[in-house]
Amino acid sequence: MRHDDLTQHIARPLLEIRDLNLDFGTPRGRVHALRNVSLDVPAGQVVGIVGESGSGKSTLAYTLMGLLPENADVTAGSILFEGKDLLKMPAQARRNLLGDRLSMIFQDPMTALNPVRTIESQMIDIQHHEQRSRSEKRTRALEMLHRVGIPDPQSRIGAYPHHFSGGMRQRVCIAMALLVKPTLLVADEPTTALDATLEVQIIHLLKELQKEIGCSVLFVSHHLGAVAELCDRVAVMYAGEVVEEGAVRDIFHNPAHPYTRALLECDPGRIKKSTRTLPTIPGEVPSLLGSKKGCIFRARCPQAFSRCTHDNPIEYRIGVDQVARCHLLDEERLVSA
Ligand code: ATP
Ligand code: SF4
């Protein structure tokens, strides 16, 4: 192994999430929205999180950013960012990270934009960590608006958010999120509200900018095609657990978990035959109330067997760079032993 390969090999990931557990308190009891979630985001890489609605993708993204509602309770685990546990950091230190080393793009651009202030004032304010004059900050804002494809930024910068279309607003949000040169960008379904053509444009733009800036990205999406296009690695979530994780090419070509296989089989981008009705995974995501025994996917799994009812599967390694939680992987080992 060459020296630089070796350095890269042993380099610590930028973000290390370990055994994270989170509950929401509700009148019906505690909703276990994240269970034993572990995930790494290596420096300079794009990691996707996929899974059906309700699998905990957004909860994970918001936990990272410290933007949780009052009824959320992290019951165990750690989130190491650049080696420091975000969950143990004083509130002020954590706030200082936001909009500086950590920034976020939301599904709805209006979550990040103030409707009664001009884009100019918001883009200048977001640079408050920078020791630059107001006119330098304005120049940087104009450059970034140009970079994300806003036509004639000089005349548009004084406009209010509602003067922009949805796609243009999302470009403004990307410009704002990247203006601070984050080390980690969290993007929560940033293209879901856009039509297919705009989605492709935004994904290409994100990819270009990520390469230029060299930041890591955690990209939450329903859309497997977008993940395949943008991400280096992908984590598949189901009912609050990461059930499979690995390099995008491995997961998409050689999925090891029955849930990942089902998700890929239902992806409209992969269905070869023309059809009027898109397939869905039979059954529903289980209720996350109360404690769970056995494999969380067993009620919908075509390959479930007796062990799946009693034991929660541990993580099994497939090849060098892929892990999945399914008892079948252990059984295969037993057969081949
Ligand atoms: P989607 O793709 O629809 O955004 P998701 O995978 O991002 O779904 P989350 O929004 O993270 O899923 O939700 C995970 C679980 O936590 C769901 O069962 C959801 O109902 C529950 N949940 C989320 N927020 C709260 C809350 N504030 N109080 C109670 N339960 C919540
Ligand atoms: Fe299916 Fe059992 Fe594997 Fe769970 S552990 S995914 S139920 S085979």
mmCIF file of C-alpha atoms and ligand atoms in Angstrom:
data_model
loop_
_atom_site.group_PDB
_atom_site.id
_atom_site.type_symbol
_atom_site.label_atom_id
_atom_site.label_comp_id
_atom_site.label_asym_id
_atom_site.label_seq_id
_atom_site.Cartn_x
_atom_site.Cartn_y
_atom_site.Cartn_z
ATOM 1 C CA MET A 1 0.000 0.000 0.000
ATOM 2 C CA ARG A 2 1.380 3.447 -0.942
ATOM 3 C CA HIS A 3 1.981 5.920 1.897
ATOM 4 C CA ASP A 4 -0.880 8.274 0.890
ATOM 5 C CA ASP A 5 -3.226 5.285 0.475
ATOM 6 C CA LEU A 6 -2.225 4.167 3.930
ATOM 7 C CA THR A 7 -2.870 7.648 5.389
ATOM 8 C CA GLN A 8 -6.284 7.697 3.773
ATOM 9 C CA HIS A 9 -6.965 4.185 4.978
ATOM 10 C CA ILE A 10 -6.338 5.008 8.602
ATOM 11 C CA ALA A 11 -7.751 8.562 8.529
ATOM 12 C CA ARG A 12 -10.573 8.998 10.979
ATOM 13 C CA PRO A 13 -13.997 9.669 9.400
ATOM 14 C CA LEU A 14 -15.196 13.272 9.631
ATOM 15 C CA LEU A 15 -18.424 12.116 11.262
ATOM 16 C CA GLU A 16 -18.840 8.976 13.358
ATOM 17 C CA ILE A 17 -22.303 8.154 14.633
ATOM 18 C CA ARG A 18 -22.218 5.342 17.176
ATOM 19 C CA ASP A 19 -25.137 3.340 18.623
ATOM 20 C CA LEU A 20 -27.457 6.310 18.498
ATOM 21 C CA ASN A 21 -30.875 5.828 20.092
ATOM 22 C CA LEU A 22 -33.589 8.454 20.031
ATOM 23 C CA ASP A 23 -37.191 8.421 21.278
ATOM 24 C CA PHE A 24 -40.049 10.843 20.769
ATOM 25 C CA GLY A 25 -42.371 11.177 23.751
ATOM 26 C CA THR A 26 -46.002 11.040 22.567
ATOM 27 C CA PRO A 27 -49.378 10.669 24.347
ATOM 28 C CA ARG A 28 -49.436 7.053 23.061
ATOM 29 C CA GLY A 29 -45.998 6.223 24.496
ATOM 30 C CA ARG A 30 -42.388 6.477 23.381
ATOM 31 C CA VAL A 31 -41.723 6.275 19.637
ATOM 32 C CA HIS A 32 -38.295 4.650 19.126
ATOM 33 C CA ALA A 33 -37.373 6.600 16.007
ATOM 34 C CA LEU A 34 -33.649 5.702 15.948
ATOM 35 C CA ARG A 35 -32.316 2.389 17.237
ATOM 36 C CA ASN A 36 -28.597 1.588 17.500
ATOM 37 C CA VAL A 37 -27.741 3.713 14.483
ATOM 38 C CA SER A 38 -24.044 3.656 13.574
ATOM 39 C CA LEU A 39 -22.745 5.406 10.482
ATOM 40 C CA ASP A 40 -19.512 7.021 9.260
ATOM 41 C CA VAL A 41 -19.135 9.923 6.862
ATOM 42 C CA PRO A 42 -15.542 9.947 5.573
ATOM 43 C CA ALA A 43 -13.919 13.310 4.787
ATOM 44 C CA GLY A 44 -14.690 14.541 1.276
ATOM 45 C CA GLN A 45 -17.273 11.820 0.563
ATOM 46 C CA VAL A 46 -20.997 11.921 -0.151
ATOM 47 C CA VAL A 47 -23.070 9.499 1.908
ATOM 48 C CA GLY A 48 -26.723 8.890 1.029
ATOM 49 C CA ILE A 49 -29.461 7.779 3.416
ATOM 50 C CA VAL A 50 -32.395 6.011 1.796
ATOM 51 C CA GLY A 51 -35.497 4.295 3.096
ATOM 52 C CA GLU A 52 -39.268 4.530 3.000
ATOM 53 C CA SER A 53 -41.178 7.335 4.649
ATOM 54 C CA GLY A 54 -40.992 7.049 8.445
ATOM 55 C CA SER A 55 -37.687 5.158 8.516
ATOM 56 C CA GLY A 56 -35.946 7.930 10.518
ATOM 57 C CA LYS A 57 -33.877 9.629 7.799
ATOM 58 C CA SER A 58 -34.895 13.187 8.658
ATOM 59 C CA THR A 59 -34.721 12.503 12.398
ATOM 60 C CA LEU A 60 -31.090 11.446 11.944
ATOM 61 C CA ALA A 61 -30.309 14.584 9.899
ATOM 62 C CA TYR A 62 -31.980 16.891 12.428
ATOM 63 C CA THR A 63 -30.246 15.142 15.364
ATOM 64 C CA LEU A 64 -26.906 15.918 13.752
ATOM 65 C CA MET A 65 -27.813 19.548 13.355
ATOM 66 C CA GLY A 66 -29.199 19.784 16.904
ATOM 67 C CA LEU A 67 -32.560 20.883 15.489
ATOM 68 C CA LEU A 68 -34.839 18.455 17.318
ATOM 69 C CA PRO A 69 -38.315 19.176 18.686
ATOM 70 C CA GLU A 70 -38.852 19.323 22.458
ATOM 71 C CA ASN A 71 -40.349 15.845 22.704
ATOM 72 C CA ALA A 72 -37.152 14.245 21.324
ATOM 73 C CA ASP A 73 -34.863 12.417 23.748
ATOM 74 C CA VAL A 74 -31.473 10.981 22.754
ATOM 75 C CA THR A 75 -31.268 7.995 25.119
ATOM 76 C CA ALA A 76 -27.849 6.605 24.097
ATOM 77 C CA GLY A 77 -24.973 6.929 21.659
ATOM 78 C CA SER A 78 -22.545 9.516 20.379
ATOM 79 C CA ILE A 79 -22.058 11.730 17.321
ATOM 80 C CA LEU A 80 -18.377 12.464 16.857
ATOM 81 C CA PHE A 81 -17.749 15.354 14.478
ATOM 82 C CA GLU A 82 -14.036 16.013 13.900
ATOM 83 C CA GLY A 83 -13.465 13.804 16.940
ATOM 84 C CA LYS A 84 -15.734 15.756 19.329
ATOM 85 C CA ASP A 85 -19.077 14.456 20.575
ATOM 86 C CA LEU A 86 -21.770 16.899 19.428
ATOM 87 C CA LEU A 87 -24.130 15.508 22.056
ATOM 88 C CA LYS A 88 -21.786 16.514 24.883
ATOM 89 C CA MET A 89 -20.856 19.924 23.507
ATOM 90 C CA PRO A 90 -22.092 23.055 25.346
ATOM 91 C CA ALA A 91 -25.093 24.602 23.526
ATOM 92 C CA GLN A 92 -23.157 27.741 22.500
ATOM 93 C CA ALA A 93 -20.241 25.749 21.017
ATOM 94 C CA ARG A 94 -22.715 23.653 19.089
ATOM 95 C CA ARG A 95 -24.549 26.728 17.778
ATOM 96 C CA ASN A 96 -21.194 28.164 16.650
ATOM 97 C CA LEU A 97 -20.652 25.108 14.460
ATOM 98 C CA LEU A 98 -23.934 25.665 12.620
ATOM 99 C CA GLY A 99 -23.584 27.821 9.557
ATOM 100 C CA ASP A 100 -19.825 27.481 9.868
ATOM 101 C CA ARG A 101 -18.417 23.958 9.698
ATOM 102 C CA LEU A 102 -21.837 22.341 9.530
ATOM 103 C CA SER A 103 -24.615 23.550 7.261
ATOM 104 C CA MET A 104 -27.911 22.223 5.983
ATOM 105 C CA ILE A 105 -30.164 22.363 2.938
ATOM 106 C CA PHE A 106 -33.830 21.642 3.693
ATOM 107 C CA GLN A 107 -36.538 20.076 1.537
ATOM 108 C CA ASP A 108 -38.492 23.337 1.635
ATOM 109 C CA PRO A 109 -36.174 26.284 0.901
ATOM 110 C CA MET A 110 -38.473 28.578 2.905
ATOM 111 C CA THR A 111 -37.376 26.743 6.082
ATOM 112 C CA ALA A 112 -33.984 28.397 5.663
ATOM 113 C CA LEU A 113 -35.060 31.718 4.121
ATOM 114 C CA ASN A 114 -36.651 34.645 5.911
ATOM 115 C CA PRO A 115 -39.590 35.790 3.717
ATOM 116 C CA VAL A 116 -39.402 39.447 4.788
ATOM 117 C CA ARG A 117 -35.690 40.008 4.164
ATOM 118 C CA THR A 118 -33.858 40.363 0.881
ATOM 119 C CA ILE A 119 -31.590 37.595 -0.385
ATOM 120 C CA GLU A 120 -28.725 40.093 -0.164
ATOM 121 C CA SER A 121 -29.096 40.739 3.563
ATOM 122 C CA GLN A 122 -29.517 37.020 4.302
ATOM 123 C CA MET A 123 -26.456 36.079 2.256
ATOM 124 C CA ILE A 124 -24.369 38.737 3.968
ATOM 125 C CA ASP A 125 -25.562 37.739 7.463
ATOM 126 C CA ILE A 126 -24.745 34.076 6.913
ATOM 127 C CA GLN A 127 -21.086 35.062 6.562
ATOM 128 C CA HIS A 128 -20.977 36.473 10.113
ATOM 129 C CA HIS A 129 -18.076 34.136 10.995
ATOM 130 C CA GLU A 130 -15.913 35.756 8.316
ATOM 131 C CA GLN A 131 -13.641 38.757 9.031
ATOM 132 C CA ARG A 132 -14.523 40.630 5.835
ATOM 133 C CA SER A 133 -16.127 43.949 4.961
ATOM 134 C CA ARG A 134 -19.800 44.096 3.970
ATOM 135 C CA SER A 135 -18.875 44.862 0.368
ATOM 136 C CA GLU A 136 -16.530 41.854 0.206
ATOM 137 C CA LYS A 137 -19.304 39.654 1.594
ATOM 138 C CA ARG A 138 -21.695 41.044 -1.020
ATOM 139 C CA THR A 139 -19.175 40.281 -3.781
ATOM 140 C CA ARG A 140 -18.810 36.689 -2.515
ATOM 141 C CA ALA A 141 -22.612 36.363 -2.394
ATOM 142 C CA LEU A 142 -22.873 37.560 -6.010
ATOM 143 C CA GLU A 143 -20.170 35.108 -7.101
ATOM 144 C CA MET A 144 -21.951 32.249 -5.380
ATOM 145 C CA LEU A 145 -25.338 33.175 -6.884
ATOM 146 C CA HIS A 146 -23.679 33.191 -10.290
ATOM 147 C CA ARG A 147 -22.044 29.836 -9.486
ATOM 148 C CA VAL A 148 -25.384 28.167 -8.682
ATOM 149 C CA GLY A 149 -26.914 29.447 -11.922
ATOM 150 C CA ILE A 150 -29.012 32.443 -10.828
ATOM 151 C CA PRO A 151 -29.191 34.603 -13.965
ATOM 152 C CA ASP A 152 -28.137 38.247 -13.569
ATOM 153 C CA PRO A 153 -27.307 38.039 -9.834
ATOM 154 C CA GLN A 154 -26.485 41.763 -9.680
ATOM 155 C CA SER A 155 -30.114 42.680 -10.268
ATOM 156 C CA ARG A 156 -31.645 39.676 -8.407
ATOM 157 C CA ILE A 157 -29.709 39.892 -5.148
ATOM 158 C CA GLY A 158 -31.950 42.675 -3.822
ATOM 159 C CA ALA A 159 -35.116 40.576 -4.338
ATOM 160 C CA TYR A 160 -37.160 38.779 -1.663
ATOM 161 C CA PRO A 161 -37.480 34.963 -1.572
ATOM 162 C CA HIS A 162 -41.025 35.011 -3.004
ATOM 163 C CA HIS A 163 -39.713 36.679 -6.170
ATOM 164 C CA PHE A 164 -37.922 33.406 -7.036
ATOM 165 C CA SER A 165 -39.377 30.133 -8.367
ATOM 166 C CA GLY A 166 -39.082 26.982 -6.198
ATOM 167 C CA GLY A 167 -36.049 25.705 -8.144
ATOM 168 C CA MET A 168 -34.315 29.086 -7.976
ATOM 169 C CA ARG A 169 -35.038 29.361 -4.242
ATOM 170 C CA GLN A 170 -33.377 25.986 -3.698
ATOM 171 C CA ARG A 171 -30.338 27.242 -5.669
ATOM 172 C CA VAL A 172 -30.207 30.296 -3.397
ATOM 173 C CA CYS A 173 -30.280 27.969 -0.354
ATOM 174 C CA ILE A 174 -27.445 25.873 -1.805
ATOM 175 C CA ALA A 175 -25.493 29.081 -2.404
ATOM 176 C CA MET A 176 -26.087 30.132 1.219
ATOM 177 C CA ALA A 177 -25.187 26.729 2.641
ATOM 178 C CA LEU A 178 -21.934 26.612 0.669
ATOM 179 C CA LEU A 179 -20.973 30.254 1.169
ATOM 180 C CA VAL A 180 -19.777 29.326 4.650
ATOM 181 C CA LYS A 181 -17.519 26.569 3.196
ATOM 182 C CA PRO A 182 -18.828 23.852 5.515
ATOM 183 C CA THR A 183 -16.853 20.710 6.301
ATOM 184 C CA LEU A 184 -20.124 18.790 6.370
ATOM 185 C CA LEU A 185 -23.256 19.652 4.419
ATOM 186 C CA VAL A 186 -26.469 17.891 5.465
ATOM 187 C CA ALA A 187 -29.053 17.877 2.672
ATOM 188 C CA ASP A 188 -32.514 16.646 3.693
ATOM 189 C CA GLU A 189 -34.472 15.705 0.548
ATOM 190 C CA PRO A 190 -33.304 18.889 -1.226
ATOM 191 C CA THR A 191 -34.848 17.895 -4.565
ATOM 192 C CA THR A 192 -38.087 16.186 -3.515
ATOM 193 C CA ALA A 193 -40.229 19.286 -4.083
ATOM 194 C CA LEU A 194 -38.793 19.885 -7.566
ATOM 195 C CA ASP A 195 -39.763 18.417 -10.939
ATOM 196 C CA ALA A 196 -37.529 15.770 -12.537
ATOM 197 C CA THR A 197 -35.584 18.148 -14.826
ATOM 198 C CA LEU A 198 -34.822 20.553 -11.990
ATOM 199 C CA GLU A 199 -33.864 17.634 -9.760
ATOM 200 C CA VAL A 200 -31.214 16.502 -12.261
ATOM 201 C CA GLN A 201 -29.854 20.050 -12.536
ATOM 202 C CA ILE A 202 -29.644 20.485 -8.758
ATOM 203 C CA ILE A 203 -27.965 17.085 -8.275
ATOM 204 C CA HIS A 204 -25.333 17.933 -10.906
ATOM 205 C CA LEU A 205 -24.796 21.307 -9.290
ATOM 206 C CA LEU A 206 -24.385 19.782 -5.819
ATOM 207 C CA LYS A 207 -21.909 17.275 -7.195
ATOM 208 C CA GLU A 208 -19.812 19.953 -8.894
ATOM 209 C CA LEU A 209 -19.801 22.228 -5.858
ATOM 210 C CA GLN A 210 -19.009 19.370 -3.469
ATOM 211 C CA LYS A 211 -15.949 18.492 -5.577
ATOM 212 C CA GLU A 212 -14.852 22.122 -5.710
ATOM 213 C CA ILE A 213 -15.253 22.778 -1.986
ATOM 214 C CA GLY A 214 -14.158 19.285 -0.933
ATOM 215 C CA CYS A 215 -16.760 19.048 1.839
ATOM 216 C CA SER A 216 -18.514 15.872 2.935
ATOM 217 C CA VAL A 217 -22.252 15.578 2.282
ATOM 218 C CA LEU A 218 -24.922 13.580 4.070
ATOM 219 C CA PHE A 219 -27.688 13.338 1.479
ATOM 220 C CA VAL A 220 -31.137 12.173 2.603
ATOM 221 C CA SER A 221 -33.365 11.047 -0.256
ATOM 222 C CA HIS A 222 -36.270 8.866 -1.334
ATOM 223 C CA HIS A 223 -34.835 8.845 -4.807
ATOM 224 C CA LEU A 224 -32.434 5.979 -5.480
ATOM 225 C CA GLY A 225 -31.458 7.406 -8.891
ATOM 226 C CA ALA A 226 -30.324 10.650 -7.255
ATOM 227 C CA VAL A 227 -28.323 8.681 -4.666
ATOM 228 C CA ALA A 228 -26.668 6.578 -7.390
ATOM 229 C CA GLU A 229 -25.737 9.752 -9.246
ATOM 230 C CA LEU A 230 -24.402 11.764 -6.327
ATOM 231 C CA CYS A 231 -23.206 9.473 -3.544
ATOM 232 C CA ASP A 232 -20.059 7.450 -2.851
ATOM 233 C CA ARG A 233 -21.675 5.450 -0.048
ATOM 234 C CA VAL A 234 -25.221 4.702 1.030
ATOM 235 C CA ALA A 235 -26.967 3.672 4.253
ATOM 236 C CA VAL A 236 -30.348 1.961 3.969
ATOM 237 C CA MET A 237 -32.685 2.718 6.883
ATOM 238 C CA TYR A 238 -35.755 0.792 7.905
ATOM 239 C CA ALA A 239 -37.988 1.588 10.901
ATOM 240 C CA GLY A 240 -35.267 3.487 12.753
ATOM 241 C CA GLU A 241 -32.366 1.099 12.017
ATOM 242 C CA VAL A 242 -29.545 1.128 9.474
ATOM 243 C CA VAL A 243 -30.061 -2.318 7.902
ATOM 244 C CA GLU A 244 -27.343 -2.112 5.243
ATOM 245 C CA GLU A 245 -24.426 0.194 4.483
ATOM 246 C CA GLY A 246 -21.635 0.277 1.928
ATOM 247 C CA ALA A 247 -20.254 1.713 -1.299
ATOM 248 C CA VAL A 248 -23.028 2.724 -3.715
ATOM 249 C CA ARG A 249 -21.840 0.334 -6.464
ATOM 250 C CA ASP A 250 -21.869 -2.643 -4.045
ATOM 251 C CA ILE A 251 -25.271 -1.896 -2.552
ATOM 252 C CA PHE A 252 -26.900 -1.239 -5.941
ATOM 253 C CA HIS A 253 -25.327 -4.239 -7.712
ATOM 254 C CA ASN A 254 -25.135 -6.687 -4.872
ATOM 255 C CA PRO A 255 -27.700 -5.838 -2.179
ATOM 256 C CA ALA A 256 -27.390 -8.224 0.767
ATOM 257 C CA HIS A 257 -30.432 -7.296 2.850
ATOM 258 C CA PRO A 258 -33.947 -8.379 1.734
ATOM 259 C CA TYR A 259 -35.234 -4.842 2.442
ATOM 260 C CA THR A 260 -32.588 -3.237 0.192
ATOM 261 C CA ARG A 261 -33.499 -5.744 -2.546
ATOM 262 C CA ALA A 262 -37.209 -4.907 -2.188
ATOM 263 C CA LEU A 263 -36.473 -1.167 -2.280
ATOM 264 C CA LEU A 264 -34.407 -1.542 -5.465
ATOM 265 C CA GLU A 265 -37.054 -3.725 -7.110
ATOM 266 C CA CYS A 266 -39.644 -0.977 -6.562
ATOM 267 C CA ASP A 267 -37.460 1.814 -7.915
ATOM 268 C CA PRO A 268 -39.183 3.322 -10.985
ATOM 269 C CA GLY A 269 -35.770 4.037 -12.544
ATOM 270 C CA ARG A 270 -34.909 0.305 -12.600
ATOM 271 C CA ILE A 271 -38.182 -1.151 -13.822
ATOM 272 C CA LYS A 272 -37.610 -2.368 -17.390
ATOM 273 C CA LYS A 273 -41.213 -3.371 -18.348
ATOM 274 C CA SER A 274 -43.701 -0.586 -19.069
ATOM 275 C CA THR A 275 -46.379 -0.561 -16.389
ATOM 276 C CA ARG A 276 -49.204 1.681 -15.225
ATOM 277 C CA THR A 277 -48.901 0.737 -11.571
ATOM 278 C CA LEU A 278 -45.552 0.980 -9.847
ATOM 279 C CA PRO A 279 -44.791 -1.905 -7.493
ATOM 280 C CA THR A 280 -44.582 -1.229 -3.755
ATOM 281 C CA ILE A 281 -43.169 -3.336 -0.944
ATOM 282 C CA PRO A 282 -46.149 -5.300 0.440
ATOM 283 C CA GLY A 283 -47.126 -4.448 4.044
ATOM 284 C CA GLU A 284 -46.377 -1.349 6.093
ATOM 285 C CA VAL A 285 -43.544 0.060 8.176
ATOM 286 C CA PRO A 286 -44.253 -1.241 11.721
ATOM 287 C CA SER A 287 -45.284 1.000 14.607
ATOM 288 C CA LEU A 288 -42.211 2.255 16.431
ATOM 289 C CA LEU A 289 -43.988 2.293 19.811
ATOM 290 C CA GLY A 290 -42.748 -0.075 22.504
ATOM 291 C CA SER A 291 -39.765 -2.430 22.525
ATOM 292 C CA LYS A 292 -39.134 -4.808 19.635
ATOM 293 C CA LYS A 293 -37.923 -8.383 19.586
ATOM 294 C CA GLY A 294 -36.452 -10.099 16.540
ATOM 295 C CA CYS A 295 -35.787 -8.564 13.131
ATOM 296 C CA ILE A 296 -37.679 -5.300 12.554
ATOM 297 C CA PHE A 297 -38.362 -6.256 8.878
ATOM 298 C CA ARG A 298 -39.724 -9.749 9.546
ATOM 299 C CA ALA A 299 -43.459 -8.992 8.997
ATOM 300 C CA ARG A 300 -42.697 -7.963 5.398
ATOM 301 C CA CYS A 301 -39.729 -10.199 4.646
ATOM 302 C CA PRO A 302 -40.314 -12.990 2.085
ATOM 303 C CA GLN A 303 -37.341 -14.900 3.507
ATOM 304 C CA ALA A 304 -38.148 -14.659 7.235
ATOM 305 C CA PHE A 305 -37.588 -17.836 9.274
ATOM 306 C CA SER A 306 -37.964 -18.805 12.922
ATOM 307 C CA ARG A 307 -34.779 -17.153 14.208
ATOM 308 C CA CYS A 308 -35.999 -13.810 12.820
ATOM 309 C CA THR A 309 -38.848 -13.765 15.376
ATOM 310 C CA HIS A 310 -36.571 -14.051 18.422
ATOM 311 C CA ASP A 311 -33.197 -12.492 17.663
ATOM 312 C CA ASN A 312 -32.358 -9.030 16.438
ATOM 313 C CA PRO A 313 -29.706 -9.614 13.737
ATOM 314 C CA ILE A 314 -26.218 -8.268 14.343
ATOM 315 C CA GLU A 315 -24.132 -6.601 11.645
ATOM 316 C CA TYR A 316 -22.442 -8.988 9.178
ATOM 317 C CA ARG A 317 -19.653 -7.928 6.849
ATOM 318 C CA ILE A 318 -19.933 -8.755 3.152
ATOM 319 C CA GLY A 319 -16.685 -8.366 1.230
ATOM 320 C CA VAL A 320 -14.460 -5.567 2.471
ATOM 321 C CA ASP A 321 -16.758 -2.626 2.412
ATOM 322 C CA GLN A 322 -20.385 -3.596 2.963
ATOM 323 C CA VAL A 323 -22.334 -4.529 6.095
ATOM 324 C CA ALA A 324 -25.921 -5.723 6.585
ATOM 325 C CA ARG A 325 -28.110 -6.864 9.475
ATOM 326 C CA CYS A 326 -29.784 -10.108 8.409
ATOM 327 C CA HIS A 327 -29.632 -13.637 9.861
ATOM 328 C CA LEU A 328 -29.411 -15.098 6.338
ATOM 329 C CA LEU A 329 -25.844 -13.819 6.130
ATOM 330 C CA ASP A 330 -24.959 -15.847 9.221
ATOM 331 C CA GLU A 331 -26.772 -18.937 7.846
ATOM 332 C CA GLU A 332 -24.807 -18.641 4.564
ATOM 333 C CA ARG A 333 -21.627 -18.637 6.620
ATOM 334 C CA LEU A 334 -22.719 -21.736 8.515
ATOM 335 C CA VAL A 335 -23.502 -23.583 5.256
ATOM 336 C CA SER A 336 -20.192 -22.657 3.636
ATOM 337 C CA ALA A 337 -18.168 -23.464 6.799
HETATM 338 P P1 ATP B 1 -39.985 10.991 5.368
HETATM 339 O O1 ATP B 1 -39.237 10.416 4.218
HETATM 340 O O2 ATP B 1 -41.465 10.874 5.245
HETATM 341 O O3 ATP B 1 -39.513 12.369 5.754
HETATM 342 P P2 ATP B 1 -38.284 9.854 7.388
HETATM 343 O O4 ATP B 1 -37.606 8.600 7.000
HETATM 344 O O5 ATP B 1 -37.482 11.105 7.292
HETATM 345 O O6 ATP B 1 -39.639 10.018 6.606
HETATM 346 P P3 ATP B 1 -38.804 10.674 10.086
HETATM 347 O O7 ATP B 1 -39.529 11.923 9.675
HETATM 348 O O8 ATP B 1 -37.431 10.815 10.615
HETATM 349 O O9 ATP B 1 -38.776 9.628 8.882
HETATM 350 O O10 ATP B 1 -39.719 9.925 11.162
HETATM 351 C C1 ATP B 1 -39.297 8.739 11.847
HETATM 352 C C2 ATP B 1 -40.384 8.340 12.823
HETATM 353 O O11 ATP B 1 -40.458 9.294 13.893
HETATM 354 C C3 ATP B 1 -41.783 8.295 12.219
HETATM 355 O O12 ATP B 1 -42.477 7.207 12.809
HETATM 356 C C4 ATP B 1 -42.401 9.600 12.642
HETATM 357 O O13 ATP B 1 -43.803 9.490 12.756
HETATM 358 C C5 ATP B 1 -41.776 9.808 14.011
HETATM 359 N N1 ATP B 1 -41.670 11.219 14.377
HETATM 360 C C6 ATP B 1 -40.969 12.177 13.706
HETATM 361 N N2 ATP B 1 -41.053 13.366 14.358
HETATM 362 C C7 ATP B 1 -41.822 13.134 15.479
HETATM 363 C C8 ATP B 1 -42.276 13.962 16.563
HETATM 364 N N3 ATP B 1 -41.914 15.227 16.650
HETATM 365 N N4 ATP B 1 -43.040 13.371 17.507
HETATM 366 C C9 ATP B 1 -43.391 12.068 17.447
HETATM 367 N N5 ATP B 1 -42.988 11.250 16.452
HETATM 368 C C10 ATP B 1 -42.225 11.763 15.479
HETATM 369 FE FE1 SF4 B 2 -35.693 -11.242 6.676
HETATM 370 FE FE2 SF4 B 2 -34.882 -12.613 8.807
HETATM 371 FE FE3 SF4 B 2 -33.103 -11.283 7.341
HETATM 372 FE FE4 SF4 B 2 -34.849 -9.980 8.873
HETATM 373 S S1 SF4 B 2 -33.216 -11.333 9.562
HETATM 374 S S2 SF4 B 2 -34.306 -9.459 6.815
HETATM 375 S S3 SF4 B 2 -36.673 -11.252 8.664
HETATM 376 S S4 SF4 B 2 -34.344 -13.023 6.693
#
